[in-house]
mmCIF file of C-alpha atoms in Angstrom:
data_model
loop_
_atom_site.group_PDB
_atom_site.id
_atom_site.type_symbol
_atom_site.label_atom_id
_atom_site.label_comp_id
_atom_site.label_asym_id
_atom_site.label_seq_id
_atom_site.Cartn_x
_atom_site.Cartn_y
_atom_site.Cartn_z
ATOM 1 C CA MET H 1 -11.548 -8.966 22.627
ATOM 2 C CA HIS H 2 -11.343 -5.225 23.166
ATOM 3 C CA ALA H 3 -14.142 -3.084 21.824
ATOM 4 C CA ASN H 4 -16.745 -0.570 22.781
ATOM 5 C CA PRO H 5 -19.201 -2.642 24.823
ATOM 6 C CA GLY H 6 -22.115 -0.593 23.507
ATOM 7 C CA GLN H 7 -21.203 -1.003 19.858
ATOM 8 C CA PRO H 8 -23.613 -3.352 17.965
ATOM 9 C CA VAL H 9 -22.002 -6.548 16.646
ATOM 10 C CA LEU H 10 -22.504 -8.221 13.277
ATOM 11 C CA LEU H 11 -21.109 -11.743 13.122
ATOM 12 C CA VAL H 12 -20.615 -13.805 9.994
ATOM 13 C CA LEU H 13 -20.284 -17.568 10.426
ATOM 14 C CA ARG H 14 -18.163 -19.280 7.744
ATOM 15 C CA ALA H 15 -15.867 -21.622 9.719
ATOM 16 C CA LEU H 16 -14.213 -23.057 6.608
ATOM 17 C CA LYS H 17 -10.981 -22.638 4.608
ATOM 18 C CA LEU H 18 -9.147 -19.891 2.692
ATOM 19 C CA GLY H 19 -10.935 -20.408 -0.644
ATOM 20 C CA ASP H 20 -14.264 -20.290 1.151
ATOM 21 C CA LEU H 21 -13.374 -16.906 2.640
ATOM 22 C CA LEU H 22 -12.280 -15.506 -0.744
ATOM 23 C CA VAL H 23 -15.440 -16.377 -2.634
ATOM 24 C CA ALA H 24 -17.468 -14.698 0.120
ATOM 25 C CA VAL H 25 -15.577 -11.396 -0.154
ATOM 26 C CA PRO H 26 -18.203 -9.627 -2.314
ATOM 27 C CA ALA H 27 -20.964 -10.428 0.147
ATOM 28 C CA LEU H 28 -18.717 -9.487 3.095
ATOM 29 C CA ARG H 29 -18.042 -6.094 1.487
ATOM 30 C CA ALA H 30 -21.761 -5.581 0.968
ATOM 31 C CA LEU H 31 -22.435 -6.249 4.683
ATOM 32 C CA ARG H 32 -19.704 -3.812 5.645
ATOM 33 C CA ARG H 33 -21.328 -1.080 3.612
ATOM 34 C CA ALA H 34 -24.795 -1.866 4.955
ATOM 35 C CA PHE H 35 -23.784 -1.899 8.630
ATOM 36 C CA PRO H 36 -21.114 0.903 8.955
ATOM 37 C CA ASP H 37 -21.675 1.377 12.726
ATOM 38 C CA HIS H 38 -21.326 -2.321 13.668
ATOM 39 C CA ARG H 39 -18.326 -4.158 14.843
ATOM 40 C CA LEU H 40 -17.786 -6.851 12.163
ATOM 41 C CA LEU H 41 -16.679 -10.334 13.256
ATOM 42 C CA TYR H 42 -15.863 -13.248 10.964
ATOM 43 C CA ALA H 43 -16.122 -16.639 12.723
ATOM 44 C CA ALA H 44 -13.629 -19.079 11.240
ATOM 45 C CA GLN H 45 -10.433 -20.969 12.037
ATOM 46 C CA GLY H 46 -7.811 -18.824 13.719
ATOM 47 C CA TRP H 47 -5.113 -19.327 11.081
ATOM 48 C CA LEU H 48 -7.168 -17.241 8.623
ATOM 49 C CA ALA H 49 -6.768 -13.957 10.644
ATOM 50 C CA GLU H 50 -4.180 -12.407 8.265
ATOM 51 C CA ALA H 51 -6.368 -13.171 5.267
ATOM 52 C CA VAL H 52 -9.462 -11.726 6.961
ATOM 53 C CA ASP H 53 -7.483 -8.482 7.450
ATOM 54 C CA LEU H 54 -7.181 -8.194 3.656
ATOM 55 C CA VAL H 55 -10.972 -8.071 3.234
ATOM 56 C CA GLY H 56 -11.011 -4.804 5.235
ATOM 57 C CA GLY H 57 -13.093 -3.955 8.275
ATOM 58 C CA TYR H 58 -13.516 -7.465 9.773
ATOM 59 C CA GLU H 59 -11.913 -9.063 12.850
ATOM 60 C CA LEU H 60 -11.489 -12.814 12.989
ATOM 61 C CA LEU H 61 -13.306 -14.569 15.816
ATOM 62 C CA PRO H 62 -11.432 -17.935 16.113
ATOM 63 C CA THR H 63 -14.071 -20.638 15.698
ATOM 64 C CA HIS H 64 -13.184 -24.287 15.011
ATOM 65 C CA GLY H 65 -15.893 -25.459 12.716
ATOM 66 C CA LEU H 66 -19.323 -26.340 14.021
ATOM 67 C CA ASP H 67 -18.064 -28.796 16.675
ATOM 68 C CA VAL H 68 -17.982 -26.174 19.422
ATOM 69 C CA PRO H 69 -20.130 -23.152 20.291
ATOM 70 C CA ILE H 70 -19.200 -19.787 18.822
ATOM 71 C CA PRO H 71 -16.994 -18.148 21.549
ATOM 72 C CA LEU H 72 -19.041 -15.020 22.171
ATOM 73 C CA GLU H 73 -21.366 -14.264 25.029
ATOM 74 C CA THR H 74 -25.073 -14.889 24.567
ATOM 75 C CA GLY H 75 -26.980 -11.764 23.539
ATOM 76 C CA ARG H 76 -23.866 -9.877 22.361
ATOM 77 C CA VAL H 77 -24.671 -10.189 18.611
ATOM 78 C CA ASP H 78 -27.165 -7.846 16.944
ATOM 79 C CA VAL H 79 -26.978 -9.375 13.422
ATOM 80 C CA ALA H 80 -25.816 -12.937 12.707
ATOM 81 C CA VAL H 81 -25.204 -14.009 9.145
ATOM 82 C CA ASN H 82 -25.043 -17.626 8.043
ATOM 83 C CA PHE H 83 -22.480 -17.923 5.263
ATOM 84 C CA HIS H 84 -21.483 -21.422 6.431
ATOM 85 C CA GLY H 85 -24.323 -23.206 4.726
ATOM 86 C CA SER H 86 -28.047 -23.755 5.021
ATOM 87 C CA GLY H 87 -28.289 -26.752 7.387
ATOM 88 C CA PRO H 88 -29.576 -26.941 10.927
ATOM 89 C CA GLU H 89 -26.097 -27.292 12.447
ATOM 90 C CA SER H 90 -24.907 -23.841 11.388
ATOM 91 C CA ASP H 91 -28.309 -22.255 12.077
ATOM 92 C CA ASP H 92 -28.367 -23.780 15.567
ATOM 93 C CA ARG H 93 -24.888 -22.416 16.353
ATOM 94 C CA LEU H 94 -26.114 -18.937 15.454
ATOM 95 C CA ALA H 95 -29.388 -19.334 17.281
ATOM 96 C CA GLU H 96 -27.522 -20.287 20.507
ATOM 97 C CA MET H 97 -26.213 -16.761 20.680
ATOM 98 C CA ARG H 98 -29.719 -15.277 20.619
ATOM 99 C CA PRO H 99 -28.919 -12.566 18.068
ATOM 100 C CA GLY H 100 -31.380 -9.796 17.319
ATOM 101 C CA THR H 101 -31.574 -10.941 13.685
ATOM 102 C CA ILE H 102 -30.302 -13.900 11.651
ATOM 103 C CA LEU H 103 -29.685 -13.448 7.934
ATOM 104 C CA GLY H 104 -29.591 -16.720 6.036
ATOM 105 C CA HIS H 105 -31.248 -18.950 3.539
ATOM 106 C CA ARG H 106 -34.805 -20.077 4.086
ATOM 107 C CA ALA H 107 -35.296 -22.199 7.187
ATOM 108 C CA PRO H 108 -38.406 -23.559 8.980
ATOM 109 C CA SER H 109 -38.270 -20.688 11.449
ATOM 110 C CA ARG H 110 -37.051 -17.939 9.172
ATOM 111 C CA PRO H 111 -37.688 -16.411 5.749
ATOM 112 C CA GLY H 112 -34.924 -16.242 3.174
ATOM 113 C CA PRO H 113 -34.022 -17.240 -0.387
ATOM 114 C CA HIS H 114 -34.183 -20.910 -1.309
ATOM 115 C CA TRP H 115 -30.822 -22.631 -1.490
ATOM 116 C CA ILE H 116 -29.685 -23.252 -5.122
ATOM 117 C CA GLU H 117 -27.265 -26.099 -5.583
ATOM 118 C CA ASP H 118 -25.609 -25.267 -8.903
ATOM 119 C CA ILE H 119 -24.748 -21.543 -8.555
ATOM 120 C CA HIS H 120 -21.348 -19.894 -8.258
ATOM 121 C CA GLU H 121 -20.265 -19.316 -4.731
ATOM 122 C CA ARG H 122 -19.689 -15.565 -5.244
ATOM 123 C CA GLU H 123 -23.194 -15.306 -6.578
ATOM 124 C CA ARG H 124 -24.663 -17.561 -3.839
ATOM 125 C CA TRP H 125 -23.704 -15.225 -1.003
ATOM 126 C CA THR H 126 -24.340 -11.929 -2.861
ATOM 127 C CA ARG H 127 -27.750 -13.331 -3.793
ATOM 128 C CA LEU H 128 -28.408 -14.100 -0.155
ATOM 129 C CA VAL H 129 -27.702 -10.574 1.044
ATOM 130 C CA ARG H 130 -29.569 -9.005 -1.874
ATOM 131 C CA TRP H 131 -32.622 -11.013 -0.881
ATOM 132 C CA HIS H 132 -32.333 -9.398 2.560
ATOM 133 C CA GLY H 133 -32.300 -5.899 0.975
ATOM 134 C CA ILE H 134 -28.543 -5.316 0.826
ATOM 135 C CA GLU H 135 -26.951 -4.226 -2.462
ATOM 136 C CA ALA H 136 -24.101 -6.545 -3.491
ATOM 137 C CA ASP H 137 -21.884 -7.054 -6.543
ATOM 138 C CA PRO H 138 -20.298 -10.483 -7.126
ATOM 139 C CA ALA H 139 -17.498 -8.750 -9.035
ATOM 140 C CA ASP H 140 -16.316 -6.959 -5.840
ATOM 141 C CA TYR H 141 -13.817 -9.685 -4.971
ATOM 142 C CA ARG H 142 -10.491 -7.866 -4.829
ATOM 143 C CA LEU H 143 -8.365 -7.979 -1.656
ATOM 144 C CA LEU H 144 -6.282 -5.269 -0.063
ATOM 145 C CA GLN H 145 -2.580 -5.387 -0.787
ATOM 146 C CA PRO H 146 -0.650 -7.560 1.700
ATOM 147 C CA ALA H 147 1.318 -5.698 4.340
ATOM 148 C CA VAL H 148 4.512 -7.710 3.773
ATOM 149 C CA PRO H 149 6.683 -7.878 0.585
ATOM 150 C CA SER H 150 6.669 -10.864 -1.689
ATOM 151 C CA PRO H 151 9.501 -13.360 -1.024
ATOM 152 C CA CYS H 152 9.619 -14.011 -4.780
ATOM 153 C CA PRO H 153 8.319 -11.097 -6.870
ATOM 154 C CA GLY H 154 7.630 -12.012 -10.459
ATOM 155 C CA ALA H 155 8.084 -15.707 -9.881
ATOM 156 C CA THR H 156 6.053 -18.486 -11.539
ATOM 157 C CA VAL H 157 4.384 -20.109 -8.547
ATOM 158 C CA LEU H 158 3.507 -23.797 -8.785
ATOM 159 C CA HIS H 159 1.232 -24.576 -5.869
ATOM 160 C CA VAL H 160 1.630 -28.338 -5.632
ATOM 161 C CA GLY H 161 -0.604 -29.016 -2.647
ATOM 162 C CA ALA H 162 -4.302 -29.368 -1.982
ATOM 163 C CA ALA H 163 -6.436 -30.178 1.055
ATOM 164 C CA TYR H 164 -7.634 -33.524 -0.339
ATOM 165 C CA GLY H 165 -6.148 -36.270 -2.499
ATOM 166 C CA SER H 166 -8.914 -35.704 -5.050
ATOM 167 C CA ARG H 167 -7.231 -32.434 -6.044
ATOM 168 C CA LEU H 168 -3.601 -33.630 -6.164
ATOM 169 C CA TRP H 169 -2.294 -33.526 -9.718
ATOM 170 C CA PRO H 170 0.548 -36.074 -9.984
ATOM 171 C CA VAL H 171 3.987 -34.873 -8.823
ATOM 172 C CA GLU H 172 5.522 -36.173 -12.050
ATOM 173 C CA ARG H 173 3.350 -33.845 -14.106
ATOM 174 C CA PHE H 174 4.069 -30.850 -11.925
ATOM 175 C CA ALA H 175 7.730 -31.624 -12.240
ATOM 176 C CA GLU H 176 7.652 -31.834 -16.025
ATOM 177 C CA VAL H 177 5.789 -28.507 -16.188
ATOM 178 C CA ALA H 178 8.355 -26.963 -13.866
ATOM 179 C CA ARG H 179 11.250 -28.346 -15.880
ATOM 180 C CA LYS H 180 9.947 -26.998 -19.201
ATOM 181 C CA LEU H 181 8.950 -23.619 -17.820
ATOM 182 C CA ALA H 182 12.348 -23.256 -16.176
ATOM 183 C CA ALA H 183 13.968 -24.027 -19.506
ATOM 184 C CA ASP H 184 11.900 -21.226 -21.004
ATOM 185 C CA GLY H 185 13.279 -18.798 -18.461
ATOM 186 C CA HIS H 186 10.622 -18.871 -15.750
ATOM 187 C CA ALA H 187 11.780 -18.302 -12.134
ATOM 188 C CA ILE H 188 10.028 -21.273 -10.497
ATOM 189 C CA VAL H 189 8.989 -21.597 -6.882
ATOM 190 C CA PHE H 190 6.941 -24.408 -5.280
ATOM 191 C CA THR H 191 4.419 -23.492 -2.603
ATOM 192 C CA GLY H 192 2.221 -25.506 -0.223
ATOM 193 C CA SER H 193 1.658 -26.001 3.496
ATOM 194 C CA SER H 194 4.111 -27.473 5.995
ATOM 195 C CA ALA H 195 2.396 -30.825 5.533
ATOM 196 C CA GLU H 196 2.937 -30.544 1.786
ATOM 197 C CA ARG H 197 6.643 -29.710 1.946
ATOM 198 C CA SER H 198 7.817 -33.268 1.253
ATOM 199 C CA ARG H 199 5.561 -33.327 -1.853
ATOM 200 C CA ALA H 200 6.998 -29.999 -3.023
ATOM 201 C CA LEU H 201 10.551 -31.349 -2.465
ATOM 202 C CA ASP H 202 9.690 -34.401 -4.557
ATOM 203 C CA VAL H 203 8.459 -32.131 -7.389
ATOM 204 C CA ALA H 204 11.619 -30.015 -7.191
ATOM 205 C CA ARG H 205 13.867 -33.089 -7.235
ATOM 206 C CA LEU H 206 12.084 -34.619 -10.243
ATOM 207 C CA SER H 207 12.197 -31.355 -12.141
ATOM 208 C CA GLY H 208 15.926 -30.949 -11.626
ATOM 209 C CA LEU H 209 15.479 -27.818 -9.538
ATOM 210 C CA GLY H 210 17.083 -27.442 -6.098
ATOM 211 C CA GLU H 211 15.582 -27.282 -2.674
ATOM 212 C CA ASN H 212 16.054 -23.492 -2.707
ATOM 213 C CA HIS H 213 13.048 -23.309 -5.110
ATOM 214 C CA VAL H 214 10.835 -24.836 -2.461
ATOM 215 C CA LEU H 215 8.890 -22.359 -0.341
ATOM 216 C CA ALA H 216 6.289 -24.847 0.868
ATOM 217 C CA GLY H 217 6.248 -24.939 4.691
ATOM 218 C CA THR H 218 8.420 -21.835 5.047
ATOM 219 C CA LEU H 219 5.858 -19.033 4.551
ATOM 220 C CA GLY H 220 3.346 -17.547 6.964
ATOM 221 C CA LEU H 221 -0.033 -16.796 5.471
ATOM 222 C CA SER H 222 0.792 -13.140 4.845
ATOM 223 C CA GLU H 223 3.973 -14.121 2.982
ATOM 224 C CA PHE H 224 2.090 -16.699 0.988
ATOM 225 C CA VAL H 225 -0.545 -14.158 0.009
ATOM 226 C CA ALA H 226 2.204 -11.696 -0.955
ATOM 227 C CA ALA H 227 3.957 -14.378 -3.116
ATOM 228 C CA ILE H 228 0.707 -14.948 -5.096
ATOM 229 C CA ALA H 229 -0.138 -11.214 -5.262
ATOM 230 C CA ALA H 230 3.220 -10.451 -6.944
ATOM 231 C CA ALA H 231 3.501 -13.609 -9.022
ATOM 232 C CA GLY H 232 4.094 -13.533 -12.744
ATOM 233 C CA LEU H 233 2.090 -16.738 -13.125
ATOM 234 C CA VAL H 234 0.312 -19.216 -10.840
ATOM 235 C CA VAL H 235 -0.366 -22.890 -11.617
ATOM 236 C CA SER H 236 -2.592 -24.516 -8.981
ATOM 237 C CA ALA H 237 -5.349 -26.949 -8.415
ATOM 238 C CA ASP H 238 -8.736 -25.541 -7.294
ATOM 239 C CA THR H 239 -7.356 -24.270 -3.919
ATOM 240 C CA GLY H 240 -6.859 -21.069 -1.966
ATOM 241 C CA ALA H 241 -3.867 -20.251 -4.116
ATOM 242 C CA ALA H 242 -6.060 -20.113 -7.216
ATOM 243 C CA HIS H 243 -8.606 -17.873 -5.496
ATOM 244 C CA LEU H 244 -5.799 -15.561 -4.397
ATOM 245 C CA ALA H 245 -4.591 -15.328 -8.025
ATOM 246 C CA SER H 246 -8.117 -14.225 -8.940
ATOM 247 C CA ALA H 247 -8.244 -11.693 -6.057
ATOM 248 C CA TYR H 248 -5.037 -10.064 -7.336
ATOM 249 C CA SER H 249 -5.636 -10.605 -11.059
ATOM 250 C CA ARG H 250 -2.494 -12.646 -11.510
ATOM 251 C CA PRO H 251 -2.353 -14.874 -14.605
ATOM 252 C CA SER H 252 -3.284 -18.363 -13.498
ATOM 253 C CA VAL H 253 -3.867 -21.890 -14.801
ATOM 254 C CA VAL H 254 -6.308 -23.699 -12.505
ATOM 255 C CA LEU H 255 -6.639 -27.468 -12.580
ATOM 256 C CA PHE H 256 -10.122 -28.656 -11.600
ATOM 257 C CA GLY H 257 -11.013 -32.111 -10.358
ATOM 258 C CA PRO H 258 -13.991 -32.947 -8.148
ATOM 259 C CA ALA H 259 -15.469 -29.436 -7.876
ATOM 260 C CA PRO H 260 -17.615 -28.034 -10.711
ATOM 261 C CA VAL H 261 -16.105 -25.019 -12.433
ATOM 262 C CA GLU H 262 -19.481 -23.307 -12.634
ATOM 263 C CA VAL H 263 -19.611 -23.197 -8.825
ATOM 264 C CA TRP H 264 -15.943 -22.564 -7.903
ATOM 265 C CA GLY H 265 -14.232 -21.279 -11.064
ATOM 266 C CA PRO H 266 -12.291 -17.984 -11.346
ATOM 267 C CA PRO H 267 -13.949 -14.780 -12.516
ATOM 268 C CA PRO H 268 -13.271 -13.318 -15.945
ATOM 269 C CA GLY H 269 -9.626 -12.266 -16.280
ATOM 270 C CA PRO H 270 -6.245 -13.754 -17.032
ATOM 271 C CA HIS H 271 -7.250 -17.218 -15.844
ATOM 272 C CA VAL H 272 -7.556 -20.532 -17.680
ATOM 273 C CA VAL H 273 -9.406 -23.512 -16.263
ATOM 274 C CA LEU H 274 -8.379 -27.007 -17.237
ATOM 275 C CA THR H 275 -10.594 -30.097 -16.513
ATOM 276 C CA ASP H 276 -12.731 -32.749 -18.115
ATOM 277 C CA ALA H 277 -16.159 -32.286 -16.631
ATOM 278 C CA GLN H 278 -17.506 -35.457 -18.313
ATOM 279 C CA ALA H 279 -14.890 -37.531 -16.419
ATOM 280 C CA ARG H 280 -15.573 -35.936 -13.082
ATOM 281 C CA ARG H 281 -16.307 -38.341 -10.207
ATOM 282 C CA GLY H 282 -17.072 -35.458 -7.873
ATOM 283 C CA ASP H 283 -15.887 -36.991 -4.546
ATOM 284 C CA THR H 284 -14.143 -34.085 -2.831
ATOM 285 C CA PHE H 285 -12.905 -36.296 0.042
ATOM 286 C CA ALA H 286 -11.446 -39.056 -2.075
ATOM 287 C CA ALA H 287 -7.892 -40.082 -1.428
ATOM 288 C CA THR H 288 -7.004 -40.346 -5.064
ATOM 289 C CA PRO H 289 -7.073 -37.681 -7.838
ATOM 290 C CA ASP H 290 -10.418 -37.185 -9.535
ATOM 291 C CA PRO H 291 -10.505 -38.483 -13.157
ATOM 292 C CA ALA H 292 -11.395 -34.905 -14.283
ATOM 293 C CA LEU H 293 -8.045 -33.749 -12.895
ATOM 294 C CA LEU H 294 -6.082 -36.681 -14.301
ATOM 295 C CA ALA H 295 -7.452 -35.905 -17.703
ATOM 296 C CA VAL H 296 -5.354 -32.722 -17.702
ATOM 297 C CA SER H 297 -2.031 -33.314 -19.398
ATOM 298 C CA VAL H 298 1.336 -31.567 -19.073
ATOM 299 C CA GLU H 299 0.892 -30.241 -22.605
ATOM 300 C CA ASP H 300 -2.529 -28.858 -21.638
ATOM 301 C CA VAL H 301 -0.905 -26.803 -18.913
ATOM 302 C CA LEU H 302 1.993 -25.634 -21.037
ATOM 303 C CA GLY H 303 -0.398 -24.669 -23.838
ATOM 304 C CA ALA H 304 -2.526 -22.680 -21.383
ATOM 305 C CA VAL H 305 0.580 -20.903 -20.088
ATOM 306 C CA ARG H 306 1.625 -19.992 -23.572
ATOM 307 C CA GLY H 307 -1.853 -18.629 -24.368
ATOM 308 C CA LEU H 308 -1.937 -16.556 -21.153
ATOM 309 C CA LEU H 309 1.520 -15.032 -21.645
ATOM 310 C CA LEU H 310 0.918 -14.244 -25.293
ATOM 311 C CA SER H 311 -2.478 -12.584 -24.741
#
């Protein structure tokens, strides 16, 4: 990595996924303001680099989870920030680098705020930096505009994938929503990862729409962000797509399953959350959809869409 060798380094560890990055944006912005002379590094999986650019001021340091040491020479980091969690594994990875200071939640060897389980993620990390004397606003979650144009400006984006089976709303229901919205004049596209392309193709087939509506597996991260940033409407499970819709204030219907809305839900804005919290099983890593997600019907989604677009 090319930088001024004498410049102090601030490193944030959050070696997780896209949604985890996006809910940390307010706290990342607060750190940037508090350390204007530092080189700012964000340690996470390499595929997130283009999204990290949209936060502003940070470079991505490719780091594959907590399984391997953070790839930076010992003693190089002035300030290390633990946004990964509060456990010994993440703390130990930061301590290995022998930073001048570690900012994190309370640990046996370090002062800090107590970890609170049921608190929104945007508030969790802004609360952490505020405890350490840094002003932070959980409403400062907007991203910079993507550098590439949208492949589908104004489209209704149905993001049909999710990282775990617990968040996969049935393909038949996505297809019925797509069919009815298309009949109402919506320009539908289906997004997802390369691994989710076959699922998106199934949704398109069942909805009567052609393969040309399927963008899943064809977009780089920048193009995907641009598609969401310029969407007329986004329908998604609780995934990175939903957090991007929040970051760009795009109307969205978010289907929640195992995750609690009060911890991961969207901010105030043109967003509707659908779930049945009383039915929630709460097993993020389950192979089958959470009952809270299955409780959401096609008509629930269509009604939410109507309400959003009429408001």
